[in-house]
mmCIF file of C-alpha atoms in Angstrom:
data_model
loop_
_atom_site.group_PDB
_atom_site.id
_atom_site.type_symbol
_atom_site.label_atom_id
_atom_site.label_comp_id
_atom_site.label_asym_id
_atom_site.label_seq_id
_atom_site.Cartn_x
_atom_site.Cartn_y
_atom_site.Cartn_z
ATOM 1 C CA MET A 25 0.000 0.000 0.000
ATOM 2 C CA LYS A 26 2.831 2.375 0.878
ATOM 3 C CA ALA A 27 4.528 1.625 -2.427
ATOM 4 C CA TRP A 28 1.287 2.306 -4.317
ATOM 5 C CA LEU A 29 0.795 5.638 -2.547
ATOM 6 C CA ARG A 30 4.432 6.564 -3.166
ATOM 7 C CA GLN A 31 4.029 5.874 -6.891
ATOM 8 C CA HIS A 32 0.932 8.081 -7.082
ATOM 9 C CA ARG A 33 2.689 10.814 -5.121
ATOM 10 C CA GLN A 34 5.617 10.673 -7.518
ATOM 11 C CA ALA A 35 3.280 10.731 -10.543
ATOM 12 C CA PHE A 36 1.456 13.749 -9.117
ATOM 13 C CA ALA A 37 4.744 15.558 -8.529
ATOM 14 C CA ALA A 38 5.856 14.710 -12.074
ATOM 15 C CA ALA A 39 2.615 16.165 -13.476
ATOM 16 C CA LEU A 40 3.127 19.366 -11.491
ATOM 17 C CA GLY A 41 6.673 19.538 -12.821
ATOM 18 C CA LYS A 42 5.418 19.266 -16.405
ATOM 19 C CA LEU A 43 2.963 22.113 -15.811
ATOM 20 C CA ALA A 44 5.692 24.254 -14.280
ATOM 21 C CA ALA A 45 8.032 23.514 -17.180
ATOM 22 C CA HIS A 46 5.441 24.695 -19.713
ATOM 23 C CA LYS A 47 3.821 27.590 -17.847
ATOM 24 C CA SER A 48 2.743 29.555 -20.900
ATOM 25 C CA ALA A 49 0.979 26.581 -22.509
ATOM 26 C CA ALA A 50 -0.576 25.578 -19.167
ATOM 27 C CA VAL A 51 -1.954 29.081 -18.551
ATOM 28 C CA LEU A 52 -3.308 29.320 -22.095
ATOM 29 C CA ASN A 53 -5.035 25.927 -21.840
ATOM 30 C CA ALA A 54 -6.515 26.878 -18.456
ATOM 31 C CA LEU A 55 -7.881 30.113 -19.916
ATOM 32 C CA VAL A 56 -9.438 28.355 -22.892
ATOM 33 C CA ILE A 57 -11.028 25.689 -20.695
ATOM 34 C CA GLY A 58 -12.116 28.274 -18.118
ATOM 35 C CA ILE A 59 -13.839 30.510 -20.658
ATOM 36 C CA ALA A 60 -15.610 27.495 -22.158
ATOM 37 C CA LEU A 61 -16.760 26.191 -18.758
ATOM 38 C CA SER A 62 -17.903 29.604 -17.547
ATOM 39 C CA LEU A 63 -20.713 29.655 -20.129
ATOM 40 C CA PRO A 64 -22.732 26.630 -18.900
ATOM 41 C CA ALA A 65 -21.752 27.300 -15.272
ATOM 42 C CA GLY A 66 -22.964 30.887 -15.570
ATOM 43 C CA GLY A 67 -26.214 29.771 -17.190
ATOM 44 C CA TYR A 68 -26.821 27.294 -14.382
ATOM 45 C CA ALA A 69 -26.108 29.937 -11.737
ATOM 46 C CA LEU A 70 -28.456 32.388 -13.483
ATOM 47 C CA LEU A 71 -31.281 29.829 -13.547
ATOM 48 C CA SER A 72 -30.674 29.042 -9.875
ATOM 49 C CA SER A 73 -30.967 32.740 -9.029
ATOM 50 C CA LEU A 74 -34.221 33.016 -10.963
ATOM 51 C CA GLN A 75 -35.606 29.853 -9.367
ATOM 52 C CA ALA A 76 -36.607 31.793 -6.260
ATOM 53 C CA VAL A 77 -38.842 33.949 -8.447
ATOM 54 C CA THR A 78 -40.473 31.018 -10.214
ATOM 55 C CA LEU A 79 -41.083 29.151 -6.956
ATOM 56 C CA ARG A 80 -43.324 31.990 -5.789
ATOM 57 C CA ALA A 81 -45.688 31.255 -8.633
ATOM 58 C CA ALA A 82 -48.021 28.309 -8.371
ATOM 59 C CA LEU A 83 -47.493 26.026 -11.340
ATOM 60 C CA GLU A 84 -50.626 24.080 -10.496
ATOM 61 C CA PRO A 85 -53.692 25.413 -12.346
ATOM 62 C CA GLN A 86 -56.144 27.303 -10.180
ATOM 63 C CA LEU A 87 -59.098 29.650 -10.463
ATOM 64 C CA SER A 88 -59.537 32.947 -8.670
ATOM 65 C CA LEU A 89 -63.175 33.879 -7.954
ATOM 66 C CA PHE A 90 -63.704 37.552 -7.132
ATOM 67 C CA LEU A 91 -67.021 38.315 -5.471
ATOM 68 C CA ARG A 92 -69.076 41.441 -6.017
ATOM 69 C CA THR A 93 -67.991 44.236 -3.714
ATOM 70 C CA GLU A 94 -71.541 44.500 -2.338
ATOM 71 C CA ALA A 95 -71.733 40.761 -1.618
ATOM 72 C CA LYS A 96 -72.358 39.976 2.049
ATOM 73 C CA ARG A 97 -70.510 37.396 4.135
ATOM 74 C CA PRO A 98 -73.499 34.939 4.160
ATOM 75 C CA GLU A 99 -73.366 34.906 0.343
ATOM 76 C CA ALA A 100 -69.641 34.145 0.527
ATOM 77 C CA ASP A 101 -70.272 31.326 3.005
ATOM 78 C CA ALA A 102 -72.966 29.840 0.755
ATOM 79 C CA LEU A 103 -70.647 30.011 -2.242
ATOM 80 C CA GLY A 104 -67.868 28.354 -0.240
ATOM 81 C CA ALA A 105 -70.168 25.493 0.748
ATOM 82 C CA ARG A 106 -71.188 25.038 -2.887
ATOM 83 C CA LEU A 107 -67.576 24.948 -4.058
ATOM 84 C CA LYS A 108 -66.558 22.405 -1.427
ATOM 85 C CA GLY A 109 -69.440 20.200 -2.433
ATOM 86 C CA ASP A 110 -68.499 20.278 -6.122
ATOM 87 C CA ALA A 111 -66.806 17.032 -7.196
ATOM 88 C CA ARG A 112 -64.656 18.916 -9.708
ATOM 89 C CA VAL A 113 -63.105 21.064 -6.984
ATOM 90 C CA ARG A 114 -60.275 19.646 -4.925
ATOM 91 C CA GLU A 115 -59.809 22.651 -2.660
ATOM 92 C CA ALA A 116 -61.470 26.025 -2.194
ATOM 93 C CA ARG A 117 -59.787 28.612 0.039
ATOM 94 C CA PHE A 118 -61.595 31.771 1.093
ATOM 95 C CA VAL A 119 -59.533 34.985 1.065
ATOM 96 C CA PRO A 120 -61.267 37.845 2.908
ATOM 97 C CA ARG A 121 -60.770 41.285 1.485
ATOM 98 C CA GLU A 122 -58.877 42.354 4.626
ATOM 99 C CA GLN A 123 -56.363 39.526 4.196
ATOM 100 C CA ALA A 124 -55.986 40.289 0.490
ATOM 101 C CA LEU A 125 -55.127 43.903 1.322
ATOM 102 C CA LYS A 126 -52.475 42.786 3.838
ATOM 103 C CA GLU A 127 -50.908 40.432 1.276
ATOM 104 C CA LEU A 128 -50.882 43.212 -1.303
ATOM 105 C CA GLN A 129 -49.252 45.551 1.186
ATOM 106 C CA ALA A 130 -46.553 42.967 1.885
ATOM 107 C CA SER A 131 -45.666 42.754 -1.828
ATOM 108 C CA GLU A 132 -42.418 44.414 -2.837
ATOM 109 C CA GLY A 133 -42.879 47.918 -4.179
ATOM 110 C CA LEU A 134 -46.607 48.183 -3.338
ATOM 111 C CA ALA A 135 -46.523 49.184 0.321
ATOM 112 C CA GLU A 136 -46.584 52.925 -0.450
ATOM 113 C CA VAL A 137 -49.373 52.505 -3.000
ATOM 114 C CA VAL A 138 -51.565 50.590 -0.546
ATOM 115 C CA ALA A 139 -50.845 53.116 2.215
ATOM 116 C CA ALA A 140 -52.167 55.893 -0.021
ATOM 117 C CA LEU A 141 -55.568 54.188 -0.442
ATOM 118 C CA LYS A 142 -58.404 55.684 1.567
ATOM 119 C CA SER A 143 -60.437 52.467 1.588
ATOM 120 C CA ASN A 144 -60.035 48.802 0.729
ATOM 121 C CA PRO A 145 -60.958 48.381 -2.965
ATOM 122 C CA LEU A 146 -60.413 44.623 -2.979
ATOM 123 C CA PRO A 147 -63.341 42.165 -2.907
ATOM 124 C CA ASP A 148 -63.611 38.874 -1.092
ATOM 125 C CA ALA A 149 -62.271 36.021 -3.166
ATOM 126 C CA PHE A 150 -61.912 32.245 -3.391
ATOM 127 C CA ILE A 151 -58.834 30.395 -4.627
ATOM 128 C CA VAL A 152 -60.108 27.207 -6.260
ATOM 129 C CA ARG A 153 -57.874 24.243 -7.154
ATOM 130 C CA PRO A 154 -59.688 21.956 -9.594
ATOM 131 C CA ARG A 155 -59.078 18.214 -9.849
ATOM 132 C CA ALA A 156 -58.673 18.304 -13.640
ATOM 133 C CA ALA A 157 -55.827 20.361 -15.119
ATOM 134 C CA ASP A 158 -56.716 20.245 -18.822
ATOM 135 C CA ALA A 159 -57.762 23.454 -20.556
ATOM 136 C CA GLY A 160 -61.249 22.178 -21.510
ATOM 137 C CA SER A 161 -62.210 21.300 -17.939
ATOM 138 C CA LEU A 162 -60.849 24.584 -16.598
ATOM 139 C CA ASP A 163 -62.767 26.643 -19.150
ATOM 140 C CA ALA A 164 -65.989 24.748 -18.500
ATOM 141 C CA LEU A 165 -65.680 25.201 -14.735
ATOM 142 C CA ALA A 166 -64.795 28.885 -15.159
ATOM 143 C CA ARG A 167 -67.880 29.508 -17.366
ATOM 144 C CA GLU A 168 -70.174 27.870 -14.827
ATOM 145 C CA LEU A 169 -68.721 29.826 -11.918
ATOM 146 C CA ARG A 170 -69.013 33.136 -13.787
ATOM 147 C CA ALA A 171 -72.777 32.570 -14.019
ATOM 148 C CA LEU A 172 -73.194 32.543 -10.222
ATOM 149 C CA PRO A 173 -74.902 35.689 -8.914
ATOM 150 C CA ALA A 174 -72.332 36.458 -6.196
ATOM 151 C CA VAL A 175 -69.345 36.172 -8.567
ATOM 152 C CA ALA A 176 -68.095 39.292 -10.337
ATOM 153 C CA HIS A 177 -65.072 37.835 -12.131
ATOM 154 C CA VAL A 178 -63.307 34.487 -12.594
ATOM 155 C CA GLN A 179 -59.636 34.383 -13.525
ATOM 156 C CA VAL A 180 -57.721 31.284 -14.610
ATOM 157 C CA ASP A 181 -54.346 31.603 -12.885
ATOM 158 C CA SER A 182 -50.971 29.886 -13.309
ATOM 159 C CA ALA A 183 -50.993 29.809 -17.110
ATOM 160 C CA TRP A 184 -48.102 32.287 -17.193
ATOM 161 C CA ALA A 185 -46.298 30.339 -14.493
ATOM 162 C CA ARG A 186 -46.544 27.149 -16.551
ATOM 163 C CA ARG A 187 -45.097 29.023 -19.510
ATOM 164 C CA LEU A 188 -42.291 30.316 -17.297
ATOM 165 C CA GLY A 189 -41.615 26.802 -16.057
ATOM 166 C CA ALA A 190 -41.539 25.497 -19.620
ATOM 167 C CA LEU A 191 -39.141 28.288 -20.587
ATOM 168 C CA ALA A 192 -36.880 27.424 -17.640
ATOM 169 C CA GLY A 193 -36.939 23.763 -18.662
ATOM 170 C CA THR A 194 -35.955 24.704 -22.217
ATOM 171 C CA ALA A 195 -33.138 26.868 -20.880
ATOM 172 C CA ARG A 196 -31.872 24.002 -18.697
ATOM 173 C CA LEU A 197 -31.862 21.696 -21.727
ATOM 174 C CA ALA A 198 -29.975 24.281 -23.788
ATOM 175 C CA ILE A 199 -27.395 24.676 -21.023
ATOM 176 C CA ALA A 200 -26.995 20.896 -20.779
ATOM 177 C CA LEU A 201 -26.440 20.639 -24.539
ATOM 178 C CA LEU A 202 -23.945 23.504 -24.404
ATOM 179 C CA ALA A 203 -22.132 21.817 -21.512
ATOM 180 C CA MET A 204 -21.918 18.564 -23.489
ATOM 181 C CA LEU A 205 -20.545 20.382 -26.534
ATOM 182 C CA LEU A 206 -17.946 22.234 -24.492
ATOM 183 C CA ALA A 207 -17.069 19.016 -22.652
ATOM 184 C CA PHE A 208 -16.045 17.500 -25.991
ATOM 185 C CA GLY A 209 -13.915 20.593 -26.550
ATOM 186 C CA LEU A 210 -12.232 20.185 -23.160
ATOM 187 C CA VAL A 211 -11.487 16.520 -23.892
ATOM 188 C CA ALA A 212 -10.045 17.486 -27.277
ATOM 189 C CA ILE A 213 -7.776 20.134 -25.722
ATOM 190 C CA THR A 214 -6.501 17.668 -23.143
ATOM 191 C CA PHE A 215 -6.090 14.957 -25.780
ATOM 192 C CA ASN A 216 -3.885 17.185 -27.909
ATOM 193 C CA THR A 217 -1.866 18.485 -24.931
ATOM 194 C CA ILE A 218 -1.082 14.980 -23.705
ATOM 195 C CA ARG A 219 -0.258 13.856 -27.251
ATOM 196 C CA LEU A 220 2.343 16.610 -27.512
ATOM 197 C CA GLN A 221 3.765 15.618 -24.133
ATOM 198 C CA ILE A 222 4.051 11.999 -25.243
ATOM 199 C CA VAL A 223 5.801 12.990 -28.486
ATOM 200 C CA THR A 224 8.178 15.257 -26.570
ATOM 201 C CA GLN A 225 9.038 12.496 -24.080
ATOM 202 C CA ARG A 226 9.222 9.684 -26.610
ATOM 203 C CA ALA A 227 12.895 8.947 -25.949
ATOM 204 C CA GLU A 228 12.341 9.033 -22.182
ATOM 205 C CA ILE A 229 9.384 6.647 -22.491
ATOM 206 C CA GLU A 230 11.420 4.221 -24.614
ATOM 207 C CA ILE A 231 14.230 4.182 -22.041
ATOM 208 C CA SER A 232 11.726 3.655 -19.205
ATOM 209 C CA LYS A 233 10.289 0.638 -21.003
ATOM 210 C CA LEU A 234 13.787 -0.752 -21.613
ATOM 211 C CA ILE A 235 14.589 -0.734 -17.915
ATOM 212 C CA GLY A 236 11.307 -2.481 -17.071
ATOM 213 C CA ALA A 237 8.799 0.314 -16.353
ATOM 214 C CA THR A 238 5.217 -0.880 -16.684
ATOM 215 C CA ASP A 239 2.628 0.838 -18.850
ATOM 216 C CA ALA A 240 0.685 1.798 -15.719
ATOM 217 C CA PHE A 241 3.768 3.526 -14.287
ATOM 218 C CA ILE A 242 4.306 5.460 -17.515
ATOM 219 C CA ARG A 243 0.639 6.398 -17.961
ATOM 220 C CA ARG A 244 0.033 7.640 -14.422
ATOM 221 C CA PRO A 245 1.757 11.074 -14.667
ATOM 222 C CA PHE A 246 -0.141 11.826 -17.891
ATOM 223 C CA PHE A 247 -3.452 11.050 -16.178
ATOM 224 C CA TYR A 248 -2.609 13.442 -13.362
ATOM 225 C CA LEU A 249 -1.502 16.044 -15.904
ATOM 226 C CA GLY A 250 -4.872 15.858 -17.670
ATOM 227 C CA ALA A 251 -6.801 16.058 -14.404
ATOM 228 C CA LEU A 252 -4.738 19.027 -13.164
ATOM 229 C CA GLN A 253 -5.266 20.810 -16.460
ATOM 230 C CA GLY A 254 -9.024 20.318 -16.174
ATOM 231 C CA LEU A 255 -8.993 21.447 -12.538
ATOM 232 C CA ALA A 256 -7.042 24.595 -13.412
ATOM 233 C CA GLY A 257 -9.594 25.388 -16.109
ATOM 234 C CA ALA A 258 -12.437 24.949 -13.613
ATOM 235 C CA LEU A 259 -10.796 27.369 -11.171
ATOM 236 C CA VAL A 260 -10.459 29.925 -13.968
ATOM 237 C CA ALA A 261 -14.132 29.412 -14.896
ATOM 238 C CA LEU A 262 -15.253 29.955 -11.296
ATOM 239 C CA ALA A 263 -13.124 33.091 -11.058
ATOM 240 C CA ILE A 264 -14.620 34.456 -14.298
ATOM 241 C CA LEU A 265 -18.135 33.680 -13.070
ATOM 242 C CA TRP A 266 -17.565 35.301 -9.672
ATOM 243 C CA ALA A 267 -16.078 38.474 -11.192
ATOM 244 C CA SER A 268 -18.903 38.685 -13.749
ATOM 245 C CA PHE A 269 -21.610 38.348 -11.097
ATOM 246 C CA VAL A 270 -19.953 40.969 -8.898
ATOM 247 C CA ALA A 271 -19.908 43.424 -11.812
ATOM 248 C CA LEU A 272 -23.476 42.615 -12.904
ATOM 249 C CA ASN A 273 -24.915 42.847 -9.388
ATOM 250 C CA VAL A 274 -23.845 46.487 -9.144
ATOM 251 C CA ARG A 275 -26.306 47.370 -11.917
ATOM 252 C CA ILE A 276 -28.889 44.723 -11.082
ATOM 253 C CA SER A 277 -29.150 45.879 -7.465
ATOM 254 C CA GLU A 278 -29.791 49.452 -8.630
ATOM 255 C CA LEU A 279 -32.493 48.298 -11.035
ATOM 256 C CA ALA A 280 -34.092 45.984 -8.458
ATOM 257 C CA ALA A 281 -34.067 48.741 -5.821
ATOM 258 C CA SER A 282 -36.092 50.968 -8.152
ATOM 259 C CA TYR A 283 -38.815 48.283 -8.018
ATOM 260 C CA GLY A 284 -38.503 47.852 -4.256
ATOM 261 C CA SER A 285 -36.780 44.472 -4.631
ATOM 262 C CA GLY A 286 -33.529 43.096 -3.269
ATOM 263 C CA PHE A 287 -32.915 40.655 -6.113
ATOM 264 C CA ARG A 288 -29.286 39.774 -6.832
ATOM 265 C CA LEU A 289 -27.534 37.113 -8.860
ATOM 266 C CA ALA A 290 -26.206 34.440 -6.523
ATOM 267 C CA PHE A 291 -22.907 32.666 -7.066
ATOM 268 C CA LEU A 292 -22.831 28.885 -7.228
ATOM 269 C CA GLU A 293 -23.402 26.974 -4.012
ATOM 270 C CA PRO A 294 -20.224 25.322 -2.619
ATOM 271 C CA GLY A 295 -21.492 21.905 -3.672
ATOM 272 C CA ASP A 296 -22.185 23.116 -7.219
ATOM 273 C CA ALA A 297 -18.778 24.798 -7.474
ATOM 274 C CA LEU A 298 -17.125 21.575 -6.291
ATOM 275 C CA ALA A 299 -19.129 19.623 -8.875
ATOM 276 C CA VAL A 300 -17.849 21.948 -11.638
ATOM 277 C CA ALA A 301 -14.255 21.404 -10.487
ATOM 278 C CA LEU A 302 -14.620 17.622 -10.249
ATOM 279 C CA PHE A 303 -16.420 17.440 -13.598
ATOM 280 C CA SER A 304 -13.679 19.409 -15.331
ATOM 281 C CA ALA A 305 -10.939 17.329 -13.694
ATOM 282 C CA ALA A 306 -12.717 14.113 -14.737
ATOM 283 C CA LEU A 307 -12.969 15.339 -18.336
ATOM 284 C CA GLY A 308 -9.267 16.202 -18.291
ATOM 285 C CA TRP A 309 -8.459 12.725 -17.002
ATOM 286 C CA PHE A 310 -10.647 11.172 -19.714
ATOM 287 C CA GLY A 311 -8.934 13.179 -22.439
ATOM 288 C CA ALA A 312 -5.575 12.058 -21.128
ATOM 289 C CA TYR A 313 -6.770 8.452 -21.039
ATOM 290 C CA LEU A 314 -7.840 8.592 -24.683
ATOM 291 C CA SER A 315 -4.569 10.187 -25.757
ATOM 292 C CA VAL A 316 -2.364 7.809 -23.790
ATOM 293 C CA SER A 317 -4.309 4.783 -24.993
ATOM 294 C CA ARG A 318 -3.924 5.981 -28.588
ATOM 295 C CA TYR A 319 -0.274 7.059 -28.727
ATOM 296 C CA LEU A 320 1.546 5.286 -25.931
ATOM 297 C CA LEU A 321 0.981 1.885 -27.534
ATOM 298 C CA GLU A 322 2.837 3.102 -30.623
ATOM 299 C CA ILE A 323 6.035 3.691 -28.642
ATOM 300 C CA GLU A 324 8.106 0.552 -28.238
ATOM 301 C CA PRO A 325 11.822 0.248 -27.449
ATOM 302 C CA ARG A 326 14.015 -0.304 -30.485
#
């Protein structure tokens, strides 16, 4: 076990030595990989920041029933009993006009507007969650509820939220496809870098094989070199993303403050940042594996 650990430690040190010996190429490769990785990582971080906004919207279809302003509480109670007894309704929640005003006042940017009102203009309302979510059933239920004498208006909610959710899903798919495309690019960069290293060290590899070095011993430093190259690219990508978000948040915070909001773009969670680093290192290792498997077999002692 000690011998195995010593061999890996030596291979790791050899990979670091190769990076130090070719600093310019190593920095250039890290920049290329970092810029490529920052695109999908930034898209993921942007979607994560916007997720808090989308979670506030109910994606489940629902109906909002607004009662006539002159409707009395007994009429509201009768309507509530009718809704709860309807087999098409899964849940009906009564929202008194006083509660609706408090919720409106708690909304960002509307506190001053509500404070300027002399009276409560909001009616009593019911939030209805139907059992069926298809458009035909919702429209039929909405038409029937609009005909009730105590109801002034029926609004089908959550349609925009479903569109927003679909848009977010499309964006996630686009980011995943972009990440896959750039992953192939990262593997190709590592493949070519390791190939050049193998060609440069051809004589050294031949001598190592002559004195009895195994293929595993020869391959190991190249694997570490590929992984370190991928890891360096990930660190550059995270640095680019952090600096970009810091610069963007200066303007975004000003714009959000004008709407009474504290929205800001959030950097990746520690677990997500670690996943980016490990993913990039794994791709670097894979590129090195492909290159070593392709070119190392061609080198045999003469």
